[in-house]
Tab-separated table of N, CA, C and O in Angstrom:
chain	number	residue	atom	x	y	z
A	1	MET	N	-26.538	-7.412	3.764
A	1	MET	CA	-25.702	-7.610	4.923
A	1	MET	C	-24.555	-6.597	4.907
A	1	MET	O	-23.944	-6.368	3.874
A	2	LYS	N	-24.283	-6.001	6.050
A	2	LYS	CA	-23.238	-4.992	6.176
A	2	LYS	C	-21.857	-5.656	6.123
A	2	LYS	O	-21.601	-6.641	6.817
A	3	GLN	N	-20.978	-5.091	5.283
A	3	GLN	CA	-19.620	-5.624	5.167
A	3	GLN	C	-18.772	-5.128	6.338
A	3	GLN	O	-18.791	-3.944	6.670
A	4	VAL	N	-18.032	-6.038	6.964
A	4	VAL	CA	-17.183	-5.693	8.099
A	4	VAL	C	-15.754	-5.504	7.608
A	4	VAL	O	-15.206	-6.375	6.938
A	5	HIS	N	-15.173	-4.348	7.937
A	5	HIS	CA	-13.801	-4.049	7.555
A	5	HIS	C	-12.924	-4.103	8.794
A	5	HIS	O	-13.360	-3.732	9.889
A	6	PRO	N	-11.666	-4.543	8.634
A	6	PRO	CA	-10.784	-4.613	9.796
A	6	PRO	C	-10.497	-3.228	10.364
A	6	PRO	O	-10.537	-2.232	9.642
A	7	LYS	N	-10.189	-3.183	11.659
A	7	LYS	CA	-9.840	-1.924	12.305
A	7	LYS	C	-8.468	-1.465	11.827
A	7	LYS	O	-7.590	-2.285	11.536
A	8	GLU	N	-8.289	-0.145	11.802
A	8	GLU	CA	-7.029	0.441	11.350
A	8	GLU	C	-5.844	-0.112	12.144
A	8	GLU	O	-4.808	-0.458	11.570
A	9	LYS	N	-5.974	-0.194	13.462
A	9	LYS	CA	-4.866	-0.677	14.296
A	9	LYS	C	-4.510	-2.123	13.968
A	9	LYS	O	-3.338	-2.508	14.034
A	10	ASP	N	-5.494	-2.939	13.591
A	10	ASP	CA	-5.224	-4.328	13.229
A	10	ASP	C	-4.494	-4.415	11.895
A	10	ASP	O	-3.560	-5.215	11.737
A	11	VAL	N	-4.893	-3.589	10.943
A	11	VAL	CA	-4.212	-3.549	9.641
A	11	VAL	C	-2.774	-3.070	9.835
A	11	VAL	O	-1.840	-3.630	9.260
A	12	GLN	N	-2.597	-2.060	10.664
A	12	GLN	CA	-1.267	-1.531	10.966
A	12	GLN	C	-0.363	-2.632	11.526
A	12	GLN	O	0.789	-2.789	11.097
A	13	LYS	N	-0.883	-3.398	12.469
A	13	LYS	CA	-0.127	-4.489	13.079
A	13	LYS	C	0.240	-5.541	12.031
A	13	LYS	O	1.379	-6.019	11.987
A	14	GLN	N	-0.710	-5.895	11.187
A	14	GLN	CA	-0.456	-6.892	10.141
A	14	GLN	C	0.621	-6.414	9.174
A	14	GLN	O	1.495	-7.188	8.777
A	15	ILE	N	0.564	-5.140	8.811
A	15	ILE	CA	1.552	-4.583	7.886
A	15	ILE	C	2.938	-4.603	8.524
A	15	ILE	O	3.914	-5.013	7.886
A	16	LEU	N	3.047	-4.180	9.770
A	16	LEU	CA	4.340	-4.203	10.459
A	16	LEU	C	4.897	-5.625	10.539
A	16	LEU	O	6.099	-5.842	10.308
A	17	GLU	N	4.057	-6.587	10.853
A	17	GLU	CA	4.505	-7.979	10.930
A	17	GLU	C	4.986	-8.476	9.567
A	17	GLU	O	6.008	-9.155	9.465
A	18	TRP	N	4.266	-8.126	8.507
A	18	TRP	CA	4.654	-8.525	7.156
A	18	TRP	C	5.987	-7.896	6.772
A	18	TRP	O	6.872	-8.570	6.232
A	19	LEU	N	6.153	-6.593	7.062
A	19	LEU	CA	7.401	-5.906	6.741
A	19	LEU	C	8.593	-6.534	7.469
A	19	LEU	O	9.666	-6.709	6.893
A	20	GLU	N	8.392	-6.867	8.738
A	20	GLU	CA	9.460	-7.496	9.518
A	20	GLU	C	9.782	-8.894	8.973
A	20	GLU	O	10.948	-9.274	8.888
A	21	LEU	N	8.763	-9.638	8.590
A	21	LEU	CA	8.953	-10.960	8.004
A	21	LEU	C	9.782	-10.864	6.721
A	21	LEU	O	10.632	-11.722	6.450
A	22	LYS	N	9.552	-9.818	5.947
A	22	LYS	CA	10.269	-9.605	4.686
A	22	LYS	C	11.615	-8.906	4.893
A	22	LYS	O	12.289	-8.565	3.935
A	23	LYS	N	11.992	-8.679	6.150
A	23	LYS	CA	13.291	-8.100	6.527
A	23	LYS	C	13.465	-6.636	6.133
A	23	LYS	O	14.575	-6.163	5.941
A	24	TYR	N	12.362	-5.895	6.035
A	24	TYR	CA	12.457	-4.451	5.826
A	24	TYR	C	12.839	-3.785	7.140
A	24	TYR	O	12.444	-4.242	8.216
A	25	VAL	N	13.612	-2.721	7.056
A	25	VAL	CA	13.920	-1.916	8.239
A	25	VAL	C	12.765	-0.941	8.394
A	25	VAL	O	12.525	-0.099	7.520
A	26	CYS	N	12.012	-1.070	9.495
A	26	CYS	CA	10.839	-0.228	9.670
A	26	CYS	C	10.494	-0.091	11.148
A	26	CYS	O	10.986	-0.854	11.980
A	27	HIS	N	9.672	0.900	11.445
A	27	HIS	CA	9.177	1.067	12.812
A	27	HIS	C	7.845	1.810	12.802
A	27	HIS	O	7.506	2.497	11.845
A	28	ARG	N	7.113	1.630	13.875
A	28	ARG	CA	5.847	2.343	14.094
A	28	ARG	C	6.195	3.741	14.562
A	28	ARG	O	6.986	3.925	15.475
A	29	ASN	N	5.620	4.733	13.936
A	29	ASN	CA	5.894	6.129	14.234
A	29	ASN	C	4.689	6.742	14.951
A	29	ASN	O	3.621	6.845	14.369
A	30	ASN	N	4.871	7.110	16.190
A	30	ASN	CA	3.786	7.721	16.961
A	30	ASN	C	3.903	9.237	16.964
A	30	ASN	O	5.010	9.787	16.997
A	31	THR	N	2.777	9.899	16.940
A	31	THR	CA	2.731	11.357	17.076
A	31	THR	C	1.601	11.698	18.033
A	31	THR	O	0.652	10.937	18.186
A	32	GLY	N	1.723	12.843	18.680
A	32	GLY	CA	0.646	13.248	19.574
A	32	GLY	C	1.108	14.192	20.658
A	32	GLY	O	2.139	14.849	20.546
A	33	THR	N	0.334	14.221	21.728
A	33	THR	CA	0.594	15.099	22.866
A	33	THR	C	0.434	14.288	24.144
A	33	THR	O	-0.495	13.500	24.275
A	34	ALA	N	1.354	14.506	25.067
A	34	ALA	CA	1.272	13.851	26.370
A	34	ALA	C	1.313	14.919	27.453
A	34	ALA	O	1.934	15.975	27.288
A	35	PHE	N	0.635	14.642	28.550
A	35	PHE	CA	0.632	15.557	29.683
A	35	PHE	C	1.309	14.871	30.861
A	35	PHE	O	1.133	13.681	31.078
A	36	SER	N	2.077	15.652	31.583
A	36	SER	CA	2.794	15.105	32.727
A	36	SER	C	2.827	16.141	33.839
A	36	SER	O	2.526	17.317	33.624
A	37	GLU	N	3.188	15.678	35.002
A	37	GLU	CA	3.320	16.590	36.133
A	37	GLU	C	4.645	16.294	36.825
A	37	GLU	O	5.027	15.135	37.013
A	38	TYR	N	5.344	17.361	37.187
A	38	TYR	CA	6.624	17.227	37.883
A	38	TYR	C	6.746	18.338	38.908
A	38	TYR	O	6.628	19.512	38.558
A	39	LYS	N	6.934	17.960	40.148
A	39	LYS	CA	7.055	18.912	41.263
A	39	LYS	C	5.904	19.918	41.279
A	39	LYS	O	6.101	21.117	41.425
A	40	GLY	N	4.697	19.399	41.064
A	40	GLY	CA	3.510	20.233	41.144
A	40	GLY	C	3.191	21.048	39.901
A	40	GLY	O	2.169	21.729	39.852
A	41	LYS	N	4.034	20.989	38.870
A	41	LYS	CA	3.785	21.723	37.620
A	41	LYS	C	3.344	20.749	36.531
A	41	LYS	O	3.905	19.668	36.399
A	42	ARG	N	2.328	21.158	35.779
A	42	ARG	CA	1.857	20.349	34.659
A	42	ARG	C	2.599	20.757	33.391
A	42	ARG	O	2.844	21.934	33.155
A	43	TYR	N	2.963	19.755	32.601
A	43	TYR	CA	3.680	19.977	31.352
A	43	TYR	C	2.962	19.280	30.211
A	43	TYR	O	2.415	18.197	30.380
A	44	MET	N	3.003	19.912	29.059
A	44	MET	CA	2.487	19.315	27.844
A	44	MET	C	3.685	19.071	26.920
A	44	MET	O	4.486	19.980	26.695
A	45	VAL	N	3.802	17.852	26.418
A	45	VAL	CA	4.900	17.498	25.534
A	45	VAL	C	4.316	16.998	24.220
A	45	VAL	O	3.512	16.063	24.211
A	46	LYS	N	4.729	17.627	23.131
A	46	LYS	CA	4.322	17.154	21.802
A	46	LYS	C	5.453	16.288	21.251
A	46	LYS	O	6.623	16.614	21.424
A	47	TYR	N	5.084	15.189	20.600
A	47	TYR	CA	6.094	14.306	20.037
A	47	TYR	C	5.692	13.891	18.630
A	47	TYR	O	4.517	13.838	18.289
A	48	GLY	N	6.696	13.652	17.817
A	48	GLY	CA	6.462	13.274	16.425
A	48	GLY	C	6.155	14.482	15.575
A	48	GLY	O	5.757	15.540	16.060
A	49	ALA	N	6.360	14.341	14.290
A	49	ALA	CA	6.089	15.411	13.329
A	49	ALA	C	4.633	15.346	12.879
A	49	ALA	O	4.147	14.281	12.486
A	50	VAL	N	3.950	16.471	12.925
A	50	VAL	CA	2.552	16.529	12.499
A	50	VAL	C	2.456	16.124	11.030
A	50	VAL	O	3.176	16.638	10.180
A	51	GLY	N	1.597	15.161	10.753
A	51	GLY	CA	1.393	14.697	9.386
A	51	GLY	C	2.277	13.537	8.973
A	51	GLY	O	2.118	12.994	7.886
A	52	SER	N	3.228	13.164	9.831
A	52	SER	CA	4.121	12.063	9.462
A	52	SER	C	3.350	10.737	9.442
A	52	SER	O	2.300	10.602	10.059
A	53	ALA	N	3.906	9.772	8.726
A	53	ALA	CA	3.222	8.495	8.497
A	53	ALA	C	3.242	7.596	9.728
A	53	ALA	O	4.077	7.748	10.615
A	54	ASP	N	2.321	6.627	9.752
A	54	ASP	CA	2.215	5.656	10.841
A	54	ASP	C	3.409	4.708	10.886
A	54	ASP	O	3.852	4.296	11.952
A	55	ILE	N	3.890	4.327	9.715
A	55	ILE	CA	4.996	3.369	9.607
A	55	ILE	C	6.083	3.992	8.739
A	55	ILE	O	5.801	4.476	7.642
A	56	ILE	N	7.314	3.947	9.244
A	56	ILE	CA	8.464	4.467	8.510
A	56	ILE	C	9.334	3.283	8.108
A	56	ILE	O	9.697	2.454	8.939
A	57	CYS	N	9.683	3.220	6.821
A	57	CYS	CA	10.551	2.158	6.304
A	57	CYS	C	11.739	2.786	5.577
A	57	CYS	O	11.621	3.879	5.018
A	58	ILE	N	12.835	2.061	5.586
A	58	ILE	CA	13.996	2.423	4.778
A	58	ILE	C	14.129	1.322	3.736
A	58	ILE	O	14.300	0.146	4.080
A	59	LEU	N	14.014	1.708	2.472
A	59	LEU	CA	13.968	0.707	1.407
A	59	LEU	C	15.346	0.390	0.842
A	59	LEU	O	16.143	1.297	0.610
A	60	PRO	N	15.597	-0.904	0.615
A	60	PRO	CA	16.841	-1.285	-0.042
A	60	PRO	C	16.735	-0.976	-1.536
A	60	PRO	O	15.615	-0.826	-2.044
A	61	PRO	N	17.783	-0.854	-2.271
A	61	PRO	CA	19.156	-1.022	-1.799
A	61	PRO	C	19.821	0.291	-1.371
A	61	PRO	O	20.924	0.272	-0.846
A	62	ASN	N	19.148	1.415	-1.594
A	62	ASN	CA	19.808	2.708	-1.384
A	62	ASN	C	19.309	3.492	-0.177
A	62	ASN	O	19.650	4.654	-0.007
A	63	GLY	N	18.461	2.910	0.641
A	63	GLY	CA	18.002	3.596	1.855
A	63	GLY	C	16.949	4.659	1.605
A	63	GLY	O	16.877	5.639	2.347
A	64	ARG	N	16.117	4.469	0.605
A	64	ARG	CA	15.060	5.442	0.303
A	64	ARG	C	13.994	5.459	1.392
A	64	ARG	O	13.559	4.401	1.857
A	65	TYR	N	13.559	6.648	1.793
A	65	TYR	CA	12.521	6.823	2.812
A	65	TYR	C	11.171	6.393	2.240
A	65	TYR	O	10.808	6.755	1.115
A	66	CYS	N	10.423	5.639	3.045
A	66	CYS	CA	9.062	5.253	2.666
A	66	CYS	C	8.157	5.393	3.888
A	66	CYS	O	8.362	4.715	4.892
A	67	GLY	N	7.189	6.281	3.808
A	67	GLY	CA	6.212	6.458	4.866
A	67	GLY	C	4.887	5.831	4.454
A	67	GLY	O	4.401	6.082	3.357
A	68	LEU	N	4.334	4.991	5.334
A	68	LEU	CA	3.052	4.344	5.069
A	68	LEU	C	2.026	4.852	6.068
A	68	LEU	O	2.148	4.623	7.267
A	69	GLU	N	1.043	5.563	5.580
A	69	GLU	CA	-0.043	6.064	6.431
A	69	GLU	C	-1.208	5.090	6.305
A	69	GLU	O	-1.850	5.004	5.249
A	70	VAL	N	-1.452	4.341	7.358
A	70	VAL	CA	-2.508	3.322	7.350
A	70	VAL	C	-3.842	3.998	7.664
A	70	VAL	O	-3.973	4.707	8.654
A	71	LYS	N	-4.809	3.759	6.794
A	71	LYS	CA	-6.138	4.353	6.961
A	71	LYS	C	-7.201	3.267	6.999
A	71	LYS	O	-7.097	2.254	6.298
A	72	GLY	N	-8.201	3.488	7.804
A	72	GLY	CA	-9.350	2.600	7.849
A	72	GLY	C	-10.203	2.781	6.605
A	72	GLY	O	-10.035	3.733	5.850
A	73	TRP	N	-11.122	1.846	6.423
A	73	TRP	CA	-11.995	1.856	5.258
A	73	TRP	C	-12.715	3.198	5.124
A	73	TRP	O	-13.331	3.671	6.073
A	74	GLY	N	-12.595	3.837	3.949
A	74	GLY	CA	-13.289	5.086	3.677
A	74	GLY	C	-12.597	6.329	4.220
A	74	GLY	O	-13.076	7.430	4.011
A	75	LYS	N	-11.469	6.181	4.904
A	75	LYS	CA	-10.734	7.328	5.460
A	75	LYS	C	-9.628	7.736	4.499
A	75	LYS	O	-9.117	6.916	3.728
A	76	HIS	N	-9.243	9.025	4.574
A	76	HIS	CA	-8.209	9.555	3.674
A	76	HIS	C	-7.274	10.480	4.436
A	76	HIS	O	-7.529	10.837	5.587
A	77	LEU	N	-6.209	10.896	3.774
A	77	LEU	CA	-5.199	11.746	4.399
A	77	LEU	C	-5.776	13.085	4.847
A	77	LEU	O	-6.576	13.692	4.135
A	78	SER	N	-5.321	13.548	6.016
A	78	SER	CA	-5.692	14.885	6.492
A	78	SER	C	-4.881	15.931	5.720
A	78	SER	O	-3.936	15.586	4.982
A	79	GLU	N	-5.195	17.195	5.907
A	79	GLU	CA	-4.432	18.269	5.251
A	79	GLU	C	-2.974	18.238	5.690
A	79	GLU	O	-2.074	18.426	4.869
A	80	HIS	N	-2.719	18.002	6.986
A	80	HIS	CA	-1.338	17.931	7.485
A	80	HIS	C	-0.591	16.771	6.823
A	80	HIS	O	0.582	16.907	6.467
A	81	GLN	N	-1.263	15.645	6.676
A	81	GLN	CA	-0.635	14.480	6.053
A	81	GLN	C	-0.375	14.726	4.570
A	81	GLN	O	0.671	14.332	4.050
A	82	GLN	N	-1.286	15.396	3.890
A	82	GLN	CA	-1.082	15.726	2.474
A	82	GLN	C	0.125	16.645	2.304
A	82	GLN	O	0.928	16.471	1.375
A	83	SER	N	0.278	17.596	3.216
A	83	SER	CA	1.415	18.515	3.176
A	83	SER	C	2.721	17.767	3.441
A	83	SER	O	3.730	17.976	2.748
A	84	PHE	N	2.718	16.893	4.448
A	84	PHE	CA	3.914	16.107	4.770
A	84	PHE	C	4.277	15.221	3.579
A	84	PHE	O	5.449	15.117	3.204
A	85	LYS	N	3.272	14.603	2.968
A	85	LYS	CA	3.480	13.750	1.786
A	85	LYS	C	4.146	14.545	0.662
A	85	LYS	O	5.115	14.080	0.056
A	86	ALA	N	3.661	15.736	0.405
A	86	ALA	CA	4.231	16.571	-0.661
A	86	ALA	C	5.699	16.883	-0.383
A	86	ALA	O	6.537	16.847	-1.298
A	87	ASN	N	6.035	17.171	0.876
A	87	ASN	CA	7.426	17.463	1.231
A	87	ASN	C	8.323	16.242	1.060
A	87	ASN	O	9.450	16.355	0.575
A	88	ILE	N	7.840	15.075	1.472
A	88	ILE	CA	8.618	13.844	1.317
A	88	ILE	C	8.844	13.543	-0.162
A	88	ILE	O	9.969	13.229	-0.585
A	89	GLU	N	7.806	13.660	-0.957
A	89	GLU	CA	7.928	13.361	-2.387
A	89	GLU	C	8.799	14.391	-3.105
A	89	GLU	O	9.509	14.045	-4.053
A	90	ARG	N	8.790	15.623	-2.637
A	90	ARG	CA	9.611	16.684	-3.240
A	90	ARG	C	11.097	16.344	-3.169
A	90	ARG	O	11.864	16.696	-4.060
A	91	VAL	N	11.510	15.639	-2.109
A	91	VAL	CA	12.926	15.297	-1.943
A	91	VAL	C	13.238	13.844	-2.343
A	91	VAL	O	14.305	13.322	-2.030
A	92	GLY	N	12.287	13.194	-3.011
A	92	GLY	CA	12.547	11.866	-3.564
A	92	GLY	C	12.094	10.695	-2.715
A	92	GLY	O	12.358	9.544	-3.062
A	93	GLY	N	11.409	10.954	-1.615
A	93	GLY	CA	10.911	9.873	-0.774
A	93	GLY	C	9.535	9.406	-1.224
A	93	GLY	O	8.940	9.950	-2.157
A	94	ILE	N	9.050	8.400	-0.542
A	94	ILE	CA	7.734	7.824	-0.828
A	94	ILE	C	6.866	7.997	0.412
A	94	ILE	O	7.326	7.779	1.534
A	95	TYR	N	5.623	8.401	0.209
A	95	TYR	CA	4.641	8.523	1.292
A	95	TYR	C	3.325	8.072	0.693
A	95	TYR	O	2.817	8.706	-0.227
A	96	GLU	N	2.787	6.967	1.186
A	96	GLU	CA	1.564	6.418	0.608
A	96	GLU	C	0.496	6.159	1.657
A	96	GLU	O	0.792	5.719	2.762
A	97	GLU	N	-0.727	6.402	1.268
A	97	GLU	CA	-1.907	6.021	2.057
A	97	GLU	C	-2.218	4.573	1.705
A	97	GLU	O	-2.356	4.245	0.524
A	98	VAL	N	-2.287	3.702	2.717
A	98	VAL	CA	-2.569	2.286	2.463
A	98	VAL	C	-3.699	1.821	3.369
A	98	VAL	O	-3.892	2.345	4.461
A	99	HIS	N	-4.435	0.821	2.884
A	99	HIS	CA	-5.576	0.281	3.621
A	99	HIS	C	-5.447	-1.217	3.897
A	99	HIS	O	-6.295	-1.789	4.581
A	100	SER	N	-4.387	-1.857	3.331
A	100	SER	CA	-4.250	-3.306	3.468
A	100	SER	C	-2.813	-3.749	3.197
A	100	SER	O	-2.020	-2.997	2.610
A	101	ILE	N	-2.518	-4.971	3.593
A	101	ILE	CA	-1.212	-5.563	3.282
A	101	ILE	C	-1.042	-5.662	1.772
A	101	ILE	O	0.054	-5.421	1.252
A	102	GLU	N	-2.110	-5.996	1.063
A	102	GLU	CA	-2.033	-6.145	-0.393
A	102	GLU	C	-1.561	-4.857	-1.052
A	102	GLU	O	-0.751	-4.890	-1.984
A	103	GLU	N	-2.042	-3.712	-0.578
A	103	GLU	CA	-1.593	-2.429	-1.135
A	103	GLU	C	-0.107	-2.209	-0.872
A	103	GLU	O	0.606	-1.708	-1.743
A	104	VAL	N	0.360	-2.590	0.296
A	104	VAL	CA	1.780	-2.447	0.640
A	104	VAL	C	2.623	-3.382	-0.249
A	104	VAL	O	3.655	-2.961	-0.789
A	105	GLU	N	2.186	-4.632	-0.402
A	105	GLU	CA	2.897	-5.572	-1.265
A	105	GLU	C	3.020	-5.019	-2.678
A	105	GLU	O	4.098	-5.067	-3.274
A	106	ASN	N	1.919	-4.515	-3.229
A	106	ASN	CA	1.933	-3.959	-4.584
A	106	ASN	C	2.859	-2.749	-4.687
A	106	ASN	O	3.566	-2.589	-5.691
A	107	LEU	N	2.862	-1.908	-3.677
A	107	LEU	CA	3.727	-0.731	-3.659
A	107	LEU	C	5.199	-1.130	-3.642
A	107	LEU	O	6.002	-0.623	-4.423
A	108	LEU	N	5.542	-2.068	-2.761
A	108	LEU	CA	6.956	-2.382	-2.538
A	108	LEU	C	7.546	-3.360	-3.539
A	108	LEU	O	8.776	-3.469	-3.637
A	109	LYS	N	6.716	-4.030	-4.338
A	109	LYS	CA	7.285	-4.970	-5.306
A	109	LYS	C	8.041	-4.216	-6.417
A	109	LYS	O	8.808	-4.809	-7.150
A	110	ASN	N	7.834	-2.918	-6.505
A	110	ASN	CA	8.548	-2.109	-7.495
A	110	ASN	C	9.917	-1.633	-7.003
A	110	ASN	O	10.630	-0.939	-7.711
A	111	PHE	N	10.269	-1.987	-5.748
A	111	PHE	CA	11.532	-1.525	-5.167
A	111	PHE	C	12.404	-2.680	-4.763
A	111	PHE	O	12.004	-3.734	-4.470
């Protein structure tokens, strides 16, 4: 029988709800491109930093940056995300690939 894994967006929602329940300061971080039209001209707007994490948290007690990149089953960080992770870690922040609430709980119990 084929094992069913939750969708990435559902895991993301569960993680955000758990973080809010635990009183972490966090938000969903969107990145991408949007197209718009104004007075007959089309515009392309890019938003968010390429490679940045899905969820941004500020960890107590000292306000340490923590980026959580939520991935679906069997998925891994892209090259842009690996580069962003290296930059965050270089300056003392945390950037982790997570697949479940349990992984987030295990990560944050050390802080």
